[in-house]
Coordinates of C-alpha atoms in Angstrom, one line a residue:
M28 CA 0.0 0.0 0.0
S29 CA 1.3 3.5 -0.9
I30 CA 0.3 6.8 0.7
T31 CA 0.2 9.9 -1.4
F32 CA 0.2 13.4 0.2
Q33 CA -1.1 16.4 -1.6
F34 CA -0.4 19.9 -0.5
D35 CA -1.5 23.3 -1.6
R36 CA 1.3 25.4 -3.1
P37 CA 2.3 27.5 0.0
T38 CA 2.3 24.3 2.2
A39 CA 4.4 22.4 -0.4
I40 CA 7.0 25.3 -0.4
R41 CA 7.1 25.2 3.4
V42 CA 7.5 21.4 3.4
A43 CA 10.4 21.7 0.9
Q44 CA 12.1 24.3 3.0
L45 CA 11.8 22.2 6.1
L46 CA 13.2 19.1 4.3
E47 CA 16.1 21.1 3.0
G48 CA 16.8 22.5 6.5
A49 CA 16.8 19.0 7.9
G50 CA 19.4 18.0 5.3
M51 CA 17.0 15.7 3.4
L52 CA 18.0 17.1 0.0
K53 CA 16.6 14.4 -2.2
A54 CA 13.1 14.7 -0.6
A55 CA 13.4 18.5 -0.8
V56 CA 14.3 18.3 -4.5
D57 CA 11.3 16.1 -5.2
V58 CA 8.9 18.5 -3.5
W59 CA 10.4 21.5 -5.3
L60 CA 10.0 19.7 -8.6
G61 CA 6.3 19.3 -7.8
V62 CA 6.1 23.0 -6.9
C63 CA 7.7 23.9 -10.3
A64 CA 5.5 21.5 -12.2
G65 CA 2.4 23.2 -10.8
D66 CA 3.6 26.6 -12.0
P67 CA 6.6 26.7 -14.4
Y68 CA 6.2 30.5 -14.6
D69 CA 7.4 31.0 -11.0
P70 CA 11.1 32.0 -11.4
D71 CA 11.9 31.9 -7.7
A72 CA 10.7 28.3 -7.4
R73 CA 12.6 27.2 -10.5
I74 CA 15.8 28.8 -9.3
K75 CA 15.5 27.1 -5.9
F76 CA 14.8 23.7 -7.5
G77 CA 17.6 24.0 -10.1
E78 CA 20.3 25.0 -7.6
L79 CA 19.2 22.4 -5.0
F80 CA 19.1 19.7 -7.8
F81 CA 22.6 20.7 -8.8
Q82 CA 23.9 20.7 -5.2
H83 CA 22.3 17.3 -4.5
R84 CA 23.7 15.5 -7.5
Q85 CA 26.7 17.4 -8.9
A86 CA 29.2 15.1 -7.2
E87 CA 28.1 12.3 -9.4
F88 CA 29.5 13.9 -12.5
P89 CA 33.3 14.3 -12.8
P90 CA 34.7 17.7 -13.9
G91 CA 35.7 18.1 -17.5
T92 CA 33.2 15.4 -18.8
L93 CA 30.4 15.7 -21.3
Q94 CA 28.2 14.0 -18.8
R95 CA 28.7 16.9 -16.3
S96 CA 27.9 19.5 -19.0
Q97 CA 24.7 17.6 -19.8
F98 CA 23.8 17.4 -16.1
I99 CA 24.3 21.1 -15.6
L100 CA 22.3 21.9 -18.7
Q101 CA 19.5 19.7 -17.3
A102 CA 19.6 21.8 -14.1
I103 CA 19.5 25.0 -16.1
G104 CA 16.6 23.7 -18.2
F105 CA 14.6 22.9 -15.1
S106 CA 15.7 26.2 -13.6
L107 CA 17.2 29.4 -15.0
P108 CA 20.8 30.3 -15.8
T109 CA 21.7 31.4 -12.3
P110 CA 25.3 32.6 -11.6
V111 CA 26.0 29.3 -9.7
L112 CA 24.9 27.1 -12.6
V113 CA 26.4 29.3 -15.3
D114 CA 29.8 29.4 -13.6
A115 CA 29.7 25.6 -13.1
Y116 CA 28.8 25.1 -16.8
F117 CA 31.6 27.2 -18.3
D118 CA 34.2 25.9 -15.8
N119 CA 33.3 22.4 -17.0
L120 CA 33.3 23.5 -20.7
R121 CA 36.7 25.0 -20.4
Q122 CA 38.0 21.7 -19.0
L123 CA 36.2 19.7 -21.6
L124 CA 37.7 21.6 -24.5
R125 CA 41.2 22.2 -22.9
D126 CA 42.9 20.0 -25.5
R127 CA 41.1 21.4 -28.5
P128 CA 43.0 24.2 -30.2
K129 CA 41.4 27.6 -30.5
R130 CA 40.5 28.9 -33.9
D131 CA 42.3 31.9 -35.4
V132 CA 38.9 33.2 -36.5
P133 CA 35.7 32.4 -34.7
G134 CA 33.3 30.0 -36.4
S135 CA 29.9 30.9 -37.7
V136 CA 26.7 30.7 -35.7
V137 CA 23.6 29.6 -37.4
L138 CA 20.2 29.2 -35.7
G139 CA 17.3 27.0 -36.8
L140 CA 13.8 27.8 -35.9
G141 CA 10.2 26.8 -36.6
T142 CA 7.1 25.9 -34.8
G143 CA 8.1 22.3 -34.0
R144 CA 7.0 19.3 -36.1
C145 CA 8.5 21.1 -39.0
G146 CA 11.9 19.5 -39.6
S147 CA 14.1 21.1 -37.0
T148 CA 15.5 17.7 -35.9
T149 CA 16.4 16.9 -39.5
L150 CA 18.1 20.3 -39.9
T151 CA 20.1 19.8 -36.8
A152 CA 21.2 16.4 -38.0
A153 CA 22.5 18.0 -41.2
F154 CA 24.6 20.5 -39.2
A155 CA 25.8 17.7 -36.9
S156 CA 27.1 15.9 -39.9
L157 CA 29.6 18.7 -40.8
P158 CA 33.2 17.8 -40.0
D159 CA 33.9 20.7 -37.5
A160 CA 30.5 21.6 -36.0
C161 CA 28.8 21.7 -32.7
A162 CA 25.1 21.3 -33.4
T163 CA 22.4 20.9 -30.8
H164 CA 18.6 20.7 -30.8
E165 CA 16.8 22.7 -28.1
N166 CA 19.9 23.1 -26.0
P167 CA 18.7 24.2 -22.5
P168 CA 17.3 26.5 -21.5
L169 CA 14.3 27.1 -23.8
V170 CA 14.0 30.9 -24.2
N171 CA 10.7 32.3 -22.8
W172 CA 8.2 33.6 -25.3
E173 CA 8.9 36.9 -23.6
P174 CA 12.7 36.4 -23.5
R175 CA 14.6 36.8 -20.2
E176 CA 17.9 38.6 -20.4
D177 CA 19.7 35.9 -18.4
Q178 CA 18.5 33.2 -20.8
L179 CA 19.8 35.1 -23.8
R180 CA 23.1 36.1 -22.1
F181 CA 23.8 32.4 -21.3
H182 CA 23.1 31.2 -24.9
F183 CA 25.0 34.1 -26.5
D184 CA 28.0 33.6 -24.2
R185 CA 27.8 29.9 -25.0
F186 CA 27.7 30.5 -28.8
R187 CA 30.7 32.9 -28.6
F188 CA 32.7 30.4 -26.5
L189 CA 32.0 27.5 -28.8
A190 CA 32.7 29.5 -31.9
D191 CA 36.3 29.8 -30.7
Y192 CA 36.6 26.1 -31.1
F193 CA 34.2 25.0 -33.9
A194 CA 33.8 26.2 -37.5
V195 CA 30.0 26.1 -37.2
V196 CA 27.9 26.4 -34.1
H197 CA 24.2 25.6 -34.4
D198 CA 21.1 25.3 -32.3
A199 CA 17.5 24.8 -33.4
S200 CA 14.5 25.6 -31.3
H201 CA 11.0 27.0 -31.7
S202 CA 11.9 29.4 -28.9
W203 CA 14.3 31.5 -31.0
L204 CA 11.6 33.4 -32.8
T205 CA 11.0 36.2 -30.4
S206 CA 14.7 36.8 -29.8
L207 CA 15.9 36.6 -33.4
E208 CA 16.3 40.3 -33.8
T209 CA 18.4 40.4 -30.6
F210 CA 20.5 37.5 -32.0
F211 CA 21.1 39.5 -35.2
D212 CA 22.2 42.5 -33.2
Q213 CA 24.6 40.5 -31.0
F214 CA 26.0 38.4 -33.9
P215 CA 26.5 40.7 -37.0
T216 CA 27.5 37.7 -39.2
G217 CA 25.0 35.2 -37.6
K218 CA 22.4 33.6 -39.8
A219 CA 19.2 31.7 -39.3
I220 CA 17.2 29.1 -41.2
G221 CA 13.4 29.2 -40.7
L222 CA 11.3 26.1 -41.3
F223 CA 7.6 26.5 -42.0
R224 CA 4.9 23.9 -42.4
D225 CA 1.1 24.4 -42.9
A226 CA -1.1 24.3 -39.8
A227 CA -3.1 21.5 -41.5
A228 CA -0.1 19.2 -41.3
C229 CA 1.3 20.5 -38.1
V230 CA -1.8 20.2 -35.9
P231 CA -2.3 16.4 -36.1
S232 CA 1.5 15.9 -35.7
F233 CA 1.5 18.0 -32.5
M234 CA -1.6 16.2 -31.3
R235 CA 0.1 12.8 -31.7
I236 CA 3.1 13.7 -29.6
K237 CA 1.3 15.9 -27.0
G238 CA -1.4 13.4 -26.3
T239 CA -5.2 13.9 -26.1
G240 CA -7.8 14.3 -23.5
P241 CA -7.7 15.9 -20.1
G242 CA -4.2 15.7 -18.5
S243 CA -2.4 15.8 -21.8
A244 CA 0.1 18.6 -22.5
N245 CA -1.1 22.0 -23.8
H246 CA 1.7 24.5 -23.8
W247 CA -0.6 27.3 -24.9
V248 CA -2.9 27.7 -21.8
P249 CA -2.3 29.2 -18.4
P250 CA -1.2 26.8 -15.6
G251 CA -3.8 25.7 -13.1
N252 CA -6.4 25.5 -15.8
G253 CA -7.9 22.3 -14.4
I254 CA -7.9 20.5 -17.8
W255 CA -4.3 20.2 -19.2
A256 CA -1.0 19.4 -17.6
T257 CA 1.7 22.0 -17.3
G258 CA 5.4 21.5 -18.2
P259 CA 8.7 23.3 -17.8
G260 CA 8.7 24.3 -21.5
D261 CA 5.3 26.1 -21.3
P262 CA 6.8 29.6 -20.9
S263 CA 8.6 29.2 -24.2
Y264 CA 5.2 29.3 -26.0
P265 CA 2.6 32.1 -26.2
T266 CA -0.3 31.8 -23.8
Y267 CA -3.9 31.9 -25.1
A268 CA -7.0 32.6 -23.1
L269 CA -9.5 29.8 -22.6
P270 CA -12.9 30.0 -24.2
A271 CA -15.5 31.8 -22.1
E272 CA -18.0 28.9 -22.5
P273 CA -17.6 25.6 -20.8
I274 CA -15.1 23.3 -22.5
T275 CA -16.8 20.1 -23.6
D276 CA -14.2 19.0 -26.2
P277 CA -10.7 19.7 -24.8
D278 CA -9.0 18.2 -27.9
A279 CA -10.8 20.6 -30.2
V280 CA -9.8 23.5 -28.1
K281 CA -6.2 22.4 -28.0
A282 CA -6.1 21.8 -31.7
G283 CA -7.4 25.3 -32.1
H284 CA -4.6 26.7 -29.9
I285 CA -2.0 24.8 -32.0
A286 CA -3.4 26.0 -35.3
R287 CA -3.4 29.6 -34.1
F288 CA 0.2 29.2 -32.8
V289 CA 1.4 27.7 -36.1
T290 CA -0.3 30.3 -38.2
E291 CA 0.9 33.3 -36.2
Y292 CA 4.4 31.8 -35.9
N293 CA 4.7 31.4 -39.6
Q294 CA 3.4 34.9 -40.3
A295 CA 6.0 36.3 -37.9
L296 CA 8.7 34.2 -39.6
H297 CA 7.9 35.5 -43.0
A298 CA 7.8 39.1 -41.8
L299 CA 11.3 38.6 -40.3
S300 CA 12.6 37.1 -43.5
A301 CA 11.3 40.1 -45.5
K302 CA 13.1 42.4 -43.0
H303 CA 16.3 40.4 -43.0
P304 CA 16.5 38.6 -46.4
D305 CA 20.2 38.1 -46.3
R306 CA 20.2 36.6 -42.8
L307 CA 17.1 34.5 -42.5
L308 CA 16.4 31.9 -45.1
L309 CA 13.0 30.3 -45.2
V310 CA 12.6 26.7 -46.2
A311 CA 9.3 24.8 -46.5
T312 CA 9.3 21.6 -44.5
D313 CA 8.2 19.5 -47.5
A314 CA 11.0 21.0 -49.6
L315 CA 13.8 20.4 -47.1
N316 CA 15.3 17.5 -49.0
D317 CA 14.9 19.0 -52.5
S318 CA 17.9 19.6 -54.7
E319 CA 16.8 23.2 -55.2
T320 CA 16.8 23.7 -51.4
A321 CA 20.3 22.2 -51.2
A322 CA 21.5 24.8 -53.7
R323 CA 19.8 27.6 -51.8
L324 CA 21.3 26.4 -48.5
R325 CA 24.8 26.3 -50.1
E326 CA 24.5 29.8 -51.5
F327 CA 23.1 31.1 -48.1
L328 CA 25.7 29.4 -45.9
G329 CA 28.7 29.3 -48.2
Y330 CA 29.2 25.6 -47.8
P331 CA 27.2 22.4 -48.7
L332 CA 24.7 21.0 -46.2
A333 CA 23.7 17.4 -46.7
V334 CA 20.1 17.2 -45.3
P335 CA 19.1 13.6 -44.4
T336 CA 15.8 12.1 -45.1
A337 CA 13.0 13.4 -42.7
L338 CA 13.6 12.4 -39.1
N339 CA 11.1 12.1 -36.2
R340 CA 8.3 11.0 -38.5
G341 CA 5.3 10.2 -36.3
G342 CA 7.1 10.9 -33.1
T343 CA 10.3 12.1 -31.5
Q344 CA 12.4 8.9 -31.6
D345 CA 15.2 10.4 -33.7
S346 CA 15.8 13.3 -31.3
A347 CA 17.5 11.1 -28.7
R348 CA 20.8 11.1 -30.5
L349 CA 20.7 14.8 -30.8
K350 CA 19.9 15.3 -27.2
Q351 CA 23.6 14.9 -26.3
K352 CA 23.8 18.5 -25.1
F353 CA 27.1 20.3 -25.0

């Protein structure tokens, strides 16, 4: 027989604090995780969880290892790029790359972006196949839809650091859309590839991987809505109001949220491309493997990019090998 305790949020926070004070770090981490899951928009709770998670487990990961980098990035993804976590990350990265010679000229930085379910994993795999590239997919932390300065500073410092060692540095994520202008300002030679796919194709693909019915994921609604689960990535999406009338078909409402997101995202992507035609190349998902697209990519980037056949068809199974964060 198992016993489950459920607390309101203030009580859960107090319990977590008491457990930490008693030195019961694992139990405190578990309770803080529940607090963050209930409201991923609470930065104080996320910071507390991330730093306690790091404190509790960091001894398991030797300095100067890829595993330690991945662990710290996991903590930052749960949390925010706090000074403690950022210092630990870059200390480890310096050790990890200590035997790799620095480049005379920094490498190029190329972002990939799109709504999701649009070929971003395939694009990242293409960059990862280059001989001297560091390519990641959704490297933590996801940037909030209303970007936080600490999130952008961490990513941009990471790009600059890695560009001293690699010819090409790439990351692809839906969350780059609302900070792309800032990226262009910070990286005068930086470029981006925007993938777009019609909502009619994106919506059923999203519904497959996000699940259906009450309790499934819906990134586009406020937390505590009483219908859908919340997740740490929710702040990286726009939030839409719930219908005023009672919701009798949650899946139809969620599909409507996804369709709105995809439509508005693609509109914003096209507007940015019109404003920055030399820096943002748009590619339709269904044309990603075309020979004409290969020629466009080569002209845009200045080097050939061999795009593999479409990955993550029907799920996210191909993302695993690109989740080796760096």
